[in-house]
Amino acid sequence: MKKFDLELAVGVFVLAGIVCLAYLSVKLAKMEIIGGDRYEVYAIFSDIGGLKEGSSVVIAGVEVGRVKSITIEDYEAKVVLSLSTDVILQEDSIATIKTRGLIGEKYLSITPGGSEEIIKPGGQIRETSPPVDYEDLISKYIFGEV
Amino acid sequence: MDFIRNLGASTINYVSGMGNMALFLIKTLIYGFTPPLKVINLLKQIRFIGTQSIFLIALIGAFTGMVLSLQGYYTLNKVGSVAFLGPMVALSIIKELGPVLAGLMVTARAGSAITAEIGIMRISNQIDAIEMMGLNPFRYLVVPVFFAGIISLPLLTQIFDLIGIFGGYLVGVKMLGVGSGTYLGEIPNYLDMNDVLEGLYKSISFGVIISWVSCYKGYYTGTSGYGAEGVSKATTQSVVLSSAMILIWDYFMTALLF
């Protein structure tokens, strides 16, 4: 009985610690345990302006995936997105890099298109637009070139 | 002449002390990774370092999160970005305060007790008795504490982190009126798996530091004074040295690794 109590005490402690770790990593740090039901598409941008690996991909403000990798190809940025399989993208969908608030982090927003054709896994989102350069915009405003 | 001699003597003392400590760690590792491992002793130490510290860790964690939230709100309110309260509390607790404060609390609660226990065994010749029986005091006393530290500290830190974040939630949302969805929902946007791992690595290294220093100081009780005085000195030294090493090592770990 004595030994049983000891094991119980240790077990409860270890379990509590692991539950906390799991909550922190999965819920708060968005660790992906199940990677099966996802597919990848890519998009070419002339400028990604601070988008990072792991940034979120949203449609209508709802998160549907994440940026998997960013590489450079022919002096342009190739962004690979990992999306959940229940998201279907039309051929003429538009990928835009946006900013959360004025000083917030960058994310990628997809505007659905109206085409019948859909983008297959490994395909490319052809329509892209780089992030709005606020500095550029402000200087234009100040120096009156708008 | 005397002055120079004293200087030489204390330098030799210091260097040989450090060497002794390193040898102690190597010996612990050698005995630790060769069987047999005293599982019952290990479980007892995990219960002592881990389970029995949960309440203290929860209390400190909750109040750390609460005060961070209060102070953070005050500062962020000035620049009009109260929405970042959640990420601020979560990041500072997970990356920095969780591992360090949990480490310091475990040092104060368990580290001192371990030094005193092993120290008293030393001065009452119980360690010699263990050796006389042909048993290895490292396997019985030091290795269980060592592994218990490495196992318990990361787990305690995770408990601390989570309770801290919810302590911050309590003050930020219920008291100061930040939106509940804003506080919790903004955290995933700024928290990466790497941040959680950083806290985890830190707490594992603090576990090594605490068990290493407190066992070492206890094992060599009597080198700085005899009897009860020796134990009290060893305990003080162990707490001071562990706490200082935790804070110094924390800086270098943050600077070098991340």
Coordinates of C-alpha atoms in Angstrom, one line a residue:
Chain A
M1 CA 0.0 0.0 0.0
K2 CA 2.8 2.3 0.9
K3 CA 4.6 1.7 -2.4
F4 CA 1.3 2.1 -4.2
D5 CA 0.8 5.6 -2.7
L6 CA 4.3 6.6 -3.8
E7 CA 3.7 5.5 -7.3
L8 CA 0.3 7.3 -7.3
A9 CA 1.8 10.6 -6.1
V10 CA 4.5 10.5 -8.8
G11 CA 2.0 9.4 -11.5
V12 CA -0.3 12.3 -10.7
F13 CA 2.5 14.8 -10.8
V14 CA 3.9 13.5 -14.1
L15 CA 0.5 13.4 -15.7
A16 CA -0.3 17.0 -14.6
G17 CA 3.0 18.2 -16.0
I18 CA 2.5 16.4 -19.4
V19 CA -1.1 17.7 -19.7
C20 CA 0.1 21.3 -19.2
L21 CA 2.9 20.8 -21.7
A22 CA 0.4 19.3 -24.2
Y23 CA -2.0 22.2 -23.7
L24 CA 0.8 24.8 -24.2
S25 CA 2.2 23.2 -27.3
V26 CA -1.0 22.1 -29.1
K27 CA -3.5 24.8 -28.0
L28 CA -1.2 27.8 -27.6
A29 CA 1.8 27.1 -29.7
K30 CA -0.2 25.4 -32.5
M31 CA 1.9 22.3 -32.8
E32 CA 0.3 20.1 -35.5
I33 CA 0.0 16.5 -34.4
I34 CA -2.1 15.2 -37.3
G35 CA -0.5 16.2 -40.6
G36 CA -2.4 13.7 -42.8
D37 CA -5.4 15.7 -44.0
R38 CA -3.5 18.5 -45.6
Y39 CA -2.3 19.4 -49.1
E40 CA 0.1 21.9 -50.5
V41 CA -0.1 24.6 -53.1
Y42 CA 2.4 27.4 -53.9
A43 CA 2.3 31.0 -54.9
I44 CA 4.9 33.3 -56.4
F45 CA 5.2 36.8 -54.9
S46 CA 7.4 39.8 -56.0
D47 CA 7.7 40.8 -52.4
I48 CA 6.6 39.0 -49.2
G49 CA 7.4 41.9 -46.9
G50 CA 7.9 40.1 -43.6
L51 CA 5.7 37.0 -44.1
K52 CA 7.3 34.1 -42.2
E53 CA 7.2 30.3 -42.1
G54 CA 4.3 29.4 -39.9
S55 CA 2.3 32.5 -40.6
S56 CA -1.4 31.8 -41.0
V57 CA -3.4 31.5 -44.2
V58 CA -7.0 32.8 -44.0
I59 CA -10.1 32.8 -46.1
A60 CA -12.7 35.4 -45.0
G61 CA -10.7 35.9 -41.8
V62 CA -10.9 32.2 -40.8
E63 CA -7.6 30.3 -40.6
V64 CA -7.4 27.4 -43.1
G65 CA -3.7 26.6 -43.1
R66 CA -0.2 27.8 -42.6
V67 CA 2.8 28.9 -44.6
K68 CA 5.1 25.9 -44.9
S69 CA 8.2 27.3 -46.5
I70 CA 9.5 30.3 -48.2
T71 CA 12.3 30.0 -50.8
I72 CA 13.7 32.3 -53.5
E73 CA 13.2 31.3 -57.2
D74 CA 14.3 33.5 -60.1
Y75 CA 14.5 36.5 -57.8
E76 CA 11.0 36.1 -56.6
A77 CA 9.6 34.5 -53.5
K78 CA 8.0 31.1 -53.7
V79 CA 5.7 30.6 -50.8
V80 CA 4.4 27.0 -50.1
L81 CA 1.1 26.8 -48.3
S82 CA -0.2 23.8 -46.4
L83 CA -4.0 23.9 -46.4
S84 CA -6.5 21.5 -44.9
T85 CA -8.1 19.3 -47.5
D86 CA -11.7 20.6 -47.0
V87 CA -10.6 23.9 -48.5
I88 CA -11.1 24.0 -52.2
L89 CA -9.4 26.8 -54.2
Q90 CA -10.6 27.9 -57.6
E91 CA -8.1 28.5 -60.4
D92 CA -8.6 32.3 -60.2
S93 CA -8.3 32.7 -56.4
I94 CA -6.2 35.6 -55.3
A95 CA -3.5 35.4 -52.6
T96 CA -2.8 38.6 -50.8
I97 CA -0.3 39.4 -48.0
K98 CA -2.0 41.5 -45.3
T99 CA -1.1 42.9 -41.9
R100 CA -2.9 42.4 -38.7
G101 CA -3.5 46.0 -37.6
L102 CA -0.9 48.7 -38.4
I103 CA 2.0 47.1 -36.6
G104 CA 0.8 43.5 -36.4
E105 CA 2.3 40.4 -38.0
K106 CA 1.8 39.5 -41.6
Y107 CA -0.6 36.8 -42.8
L108 CA -1.7 35.5 -46.1
S109 CA -5.3 36.0 -47.2
I110 CA -6.9 34.1 -50.0
T111 CA -9.9 35.6 -51.9
P112 CA -11.9 32.8 -53.6
G113 CA -12.5 33.1 -57.3
G114 CA -15.4 32.1 -59.5
S115 CA -13.8 29.7 -61.9
E116 CA -15.0 26.1 -62.4
E117 CA -11.4 24.8 -62.4
I118 CA -9.9 24.0 -59.0
I119 CA -6.2 24.1 -58.0
K120 CA -4.9 20.5 -57.4
P121 CA -2.4 19.6 -54.7
G122 CA 1.0 20.9 -55.7
G123 CA -0.6 23.5 -58.0
Q124 CA 0.0 27.2 -58.1
I125 CA -2.1 30.2 -57.1
R126 CA -1.4 32.4 -60.1
E127 CA -3.0 35.6 -58.9
T128 CA -1.0 37.2 -56.1
S129 CA -0.5 40.7 -54.8
P130 CA 2.3 41.9 -52.5
P131 CA 1.7 43.6 -49.2
V132 CA 0.8 47.3 -49.0
D133 CA 4.0 49.2 -48.3
Y134 CA 2.8 51.7 -45.6
E135 CA 6.1 53.6 -45.7
D136 CA 5.7 54.1 -49.4
L137 CA 2.1 55.1 -49.0
I138 CA 2.8 57.6 -46.3
S139 CA 5.7 59.2 -48.2
K140 CA 3.5 59.5 -51.3
Y141 CA 0.9 61.1 -49.2
I142 CA 3.3 63.5 -47.5
F143 CA 5.1 64.5 -50.8
G144 CA 1.9 64.7 -52.7
E145 CA 2.4 62.1 -55.4
V146 CA -1.0 60.4 -54.9
Chain B
M1 CA 54.7 37.8 1.1
D2 CA 51.8 36.5 3.2
F3 CA 49.3 38.3 1.0
I4 CA 50.7 36.6 -2.1
R5 CA 50.6 33.3 -0.4
N6 CA 47.0 33.8 0.7
L7 CA 46.1 34.7 -2.9
G8 CA 47.8 31.6 -4.2
A9 CA 46.1 29.4 -1.6
S10 CA 42.6 30.7 -2.3
T11 CA 43.1 30.4 -6.1
I12 CA 44.2 26.8 -5.7
N13 CA 41.2 26.1 -3.4
Y14 CA 38.9 27.7 -5.9
V15 CA 40.2 25.9 -8.9
S16 CA 40.3 22.5 -7.1
G17 CA 36.8 23.1 -5.9
M18 CA 35.6 23.6 -9.4
G19 CA 37.4 20.6 -10.6
N20 CA 35.9 18.6 -7.8
M21 CA 32.5 19.7 -8.8
A22 CA 33.0 18.7 -12.4
L23 CA 34.3 15.3 -11.4
F24 CA 31.3 14.9 -9.2
L25 CA 29.0 15.5 -12.2
I26 CA 31.0 13.1 -14.4
K27 CA 30.8 10.4 -11.7
T28 CA 27.1 11.0 -11.3
L29 CA 26.6 10.6 -15.0
I30 CA 28.7 7.4 -15.2
Y31 CA 26.8 5.8 -12.3
G32 CA 23.5 7.2 -13.6
F33 CA 23.8 5.6 -17.1
T34 CA 25.0 2.3 -15.9
P35 CA 22.5 -0.1 -14.3
P36 CA 21.2 -0.8 -11.7
L37 CA 19.1 2.3 -11.1
K38 CA 17.4 2.5 -7.7
V39 CA 13.9 3.1 -9.0
I40 CA 12.2 3.3 -5.6
N41 CA 14.7 6.0 -4.5
L42 CA 14.1 7.8 -7.8
L43 CA 10.3 7.8 -7.3
K44 CA 10.7 9.0 -3.7
Q45 CA 12.8 11.9 -4.9
I46 CA 10.3 12.8 -7.7
R47 CA 7.6 12.8 -5.1
F48 CA 9.7 15.1 -2.9
I49 CA 11.0 17.5 -5.6
G50 CA 8.0 17.3 -7.9
T51 CA 4.7 16.3 -6.4
Q52 CA 5.2 18.1 -3.1
S53 CA 6.2 21.3 -4.9
I54 CA 3.1 21.5 -7.0
F55 CA 1.1 23.7 -4.5
L56 CA 4.0 26.2 -4.1
I57 CA 4.6 26.3 -7.8
A58 CA 0.9 26.9 -8.5
L59 CA 0.7 29.7 -6.0
I60 CA 3.8 31.4 -7.3
G61 CA 2.8 30.9 -10.9
A62 CA -0.7 32.3 -10.4
F63 CA 0.6 35.4 -8.7
T64 CA 3.4 35.9 -11.2
G65 CA 0.9 35.8 -14.0
M66 CA -1.5 38.1 -12.1
V67 CA 1.1 40.8 -11.4
L68 CA 2.5 40.6 -15.0
S69 CA -1.0 41.1 -16.3
L70 CA -1.5 44.1 -14.0
Q71 CA 1.8 45.7 -14.9
G72 CA 1.5 44.9 -18.5
Y73 CA -2.0 46.4 -18.8
Y74 CA -0.7 49.6 -17.2
T75 CA 2.2 49.8 -19.7
L76 CA 0.3 48.7 -22.8
N77 CA -2.6 51.0 -22.0
K78 CA -0.3 53.9 -22.4
V79 CA 0.5 53.0 -26.0
G80 CA -3.0 51.8 -26.7
S81 CA -2.3 48.2 -27.4
V82 CA -4.0 46.3 -24.6
A83 CA -4.8 43.6 -27.2
F84 CA -1.2 42.3 -26.8
L85 CA -1.6 41.6 -23.1
G86 CA -2.1 37.9 -23.6
P87 CA 1.0 37.4 -25.8
M88 CA 3.0 39.5 -23.5
V89 CA 2.1 37.5 -20.4
A90 CA 2.4 34.2 -22.2
L91 CA 5.8 34.9 -23.9
S92 CA 7.4 36.3 -20.8
I93 CA 6.2 33.5 -18.6
I94 CA 7.0 30.6 -21.0
K95 CA 10.4 31.9 -22.2
E96 CA 11.8 33.4 -19.1
L97 CA 9.9 33.6 -15.8
G98 CA 8.5 30.1 -15.7
P99 CA 11.8 28.2 -15.9
V100 CA 13.7 30.7 -13.7
L101 CA 11.1 31.2 -10.9
A102 CA 10.2 27.5 -10.8
G103 CA 14.0 26.8 -10.6
L104 CA 14.5 29.2 -7.8
M105 CA 11.4 27.9 -5.9
V106 CA 12.6 24.3 -6.2
T107 CA 16.1 25.4 -5.1
A108 CA 14.6 27.0 -2.0
R109 CA 12.3 24.2 -1.2
A110 CA 14.0 21.0 -2.3
G111 CA 17.6 21.9 -3.0
S112 CA 18.2 23.1 0.6
A113 CA 16.5 20.0 2.0
I114 CA 18.6 17.7 -0.1
T115 CA 21.9 19.4 0.9
A116 CA 20.9 19.2 4.5
E117 CA 19.9 15.6 4.3
I118 CA 23.0 14.4 2.6
G119 CA 25.1 16.7 4.7
I120 CA 23.7 15.2 8.0
M121 CA 24.3 11.7 6.5
R122 CA 27.9 12.8 5.9
I123 CA 28.6 14.2 9.3
S124 CA 27.0 11.3 11.1
N125 CA 29.1 8.9 9.0
Q126 CA 26.1 7.3 7.4
I127 CA 27.7 7.7 4.0
D128 CA 30.8 5.9 5.2
A129 CA 28.5 3.2 6.6
I130 CA 27.0 2.7 3.2
E131 CA 30.4 2.4 1.7
M132 CA 31.5 -0.1 4.4
M133 CA 28.5 -2.2 3.4
G134 CA 30.0 -2.4 -0.1
L135 CA 27.2 -0.3 -1.5
N136 CA 27.7 2.8 -3.7
P137 CA 26.5 6.0 -2.1
F138 CA 26.2 7.6 -5.5
R139 CA 23.7 5.1 -6.7
Y140 CA 21.7 5.4 -3.5
L141 CA 21.8 9.1 -2.8
V142 CA 23.0 11.2 -5.8
V143 CA 21.8 9.5 -8.9
P144 CA 18.1 9.4 -7.8
V145 CA 18.2 13.1 -7.0
F146 CA 19.9 13.9 -10.2
F147 CA 17.3 12.2 -12.4
A148 CA 14.4 13.4 -10.2
G149 CA 15.6 16.9 -10.8
I150 CA 15.8 16.5 -14.6
I151 CA 12.3 14.9 -14.7
S152 CA 10.6 17.2 -12.2
L153 CA 11.7 20.6 -13.2
P154 CA 10.4 20.6 -16.8
L155 CA 7.1 19.3 -15.6
L156 CA 6.8 21.8 -12.7
T157 CA 7.7 24.6 -15.2
Q158 CA 4.9 23.6 -17.5
I159 CA 2.4 23.7 -14.6
F160 CA 3.8 27.1 -13.6
D161 CA 3.5 28.4 -17.2
L162 CA -0.1 27.3 -17.6
I163 CA -1.3 28.5 -14.2
G164 CA 0.6 31.8 -14.8
I165 CA -1.1 32.4 -18.1
F166 CA -4.5 31.7 -16.5
G167 CA -3.6 33.9 -13.5
G168 CA -3.0 36.7 -16.1
Y169 CA -6.3 35.8 -17.7
L170 CA -8.1 36.2 -14.4
V171 CA -6.7 39.7 -13.8
G172 CA -6.7 40.9 -17.4
V173 CA -10.1 39.7 -18.4
K174 CA -12.1 39.5 -15.2
M175 CA -10.7 42.5 -13.5
L176 CA -9.4 44.9 -16.1
G177 CA -11.9 44.1 -18.8
V178 CA -9.7 42.9 -21.7
G179 CA -11.8 40.7 -24.1
S180 CA -11.6 37.1 -23.2
G181 CA -11.2 36.1 -26.8
T182 CA -8.6 38.8 -27.3
Y183 CA -6.5 37.6 -24.4
L184 CA -6.5 33.9 -25.3
G185 CA -6.9 34.3 -29.1
E186 CA -3.9 36.5 -29.6
I187 CA -1.5 34.1 -27.9
P188 CA -1.3 31.5 -30.7
N189 CA -0.5 34.3 -33.2
Y190 CA 2.7 35.2 -31.3
L191 CA 3.7 31.9 -29.6
D192 CA 5.7 29.4 -31.5
M193 CA 6.6 25.8 -30.6
N194 CA 10.2 27.0 -30.4
D195 CA 9.3 29.3 -27.5
V196 CA 7.8 26.3 -25.6
L197 CA 10.9 24.3 -26.4
E198 CA 13.2 27.1 -25.2
G199 CA 11.4 27.0 -21.8
L200 CA 11.6 23.3 -21.7
Y201 CA 15.4 23.2 -22.5
K202 CA 16.0 25.8 -19.9
S203 CA 14.1 24.0 -17.2
I204 CA 15.9 20.7 -17.9
S205 CA 19.3 22.5 -17.5
F206 CA 18.1 24.1 -14.3
G207 CA 17.1 20.7 -13.0
V208 CA 20.7 19.5 -13.7
I209 CA 22.1 22.6 -11.9
I210 CA 19.9 22.3 -8.8
S211 CA 20.4 18.5 -8.2
W212 CA 24.1 18.7 -9.1
V213 CA 24.9 21.6 -6.7
S214 CA 22.7 20.5 -3.8
C215 CA 24.1 16.9 -3.9
Y216 CA 27.7 18.2 -4.3
K217 CA 27.4 20.6 -1.4
G218 CA 25.8 18.0 0.8
Y219 CA 28.2 15.2 -0.2
Y220 CA 31.3 17.3 0.7
T221 CA 29.8 18.8 3.9
G222 CA 32.6 19.2 6.5
T223 CA 35.1 20.8 4.2
S224 CA 34.0 24.3 5.3
G225 CA 33.2 23.6 9.0
Y226 CA 32.3 20.6 11.2
G227 CA 29.1 19.4 12.8
A228 CA 25.9 21.3 12.7
E229 CA 27.7 24.4 11.6
G230 CA 29.1 22.6 8.6
V231 CA 25.6 21.5 7.5
S232 CA 24.2 25.0 7.9
K233 CA 27.1 26.4 5.8
A234 CA 26.7 23.8 3.2
T235 CA 23.0 24.4 2.9
T236 CA 23.5 28.2 2.6
Q237 CA 26.2 27.7 0.0
S238 CA 24.1 25.3 -2.0
V239 CA 21.1 27.7 -2.2
V240 CA 23.2 30.7 -3.0
L241 CA 25.3 28.8 -5.6
S242 CA 22.3 27.2 -7.3
S243 CA 20.3 30.4 -7.5
A244 CA 23.3 32.4 -8.9
M245 CA 24.1 29.6 -11.4
I246 CA 20.5 29.5 -12.6
L247 CA 20.4 33.2 -13.3
I248 CA 23.8 33.3 -14.9
W249 CA 23.2 30.2 -17.0
D250 CA 19.8 31.5 -18.0
Y251 CA 21.4 34.6 -19.5
F252 CA 24.0 32.6 -21.5
M253 CA 21.4 30.1 -22.7
T254 CA 19.2 32.8 -23.9
A255 CA 22.0 34.7 -25.6
L256 CA 23.8 31.7 -27.2
L257 CA 21.0 29.4 -28.2
F258 CA 18.2 31.6 -29.2

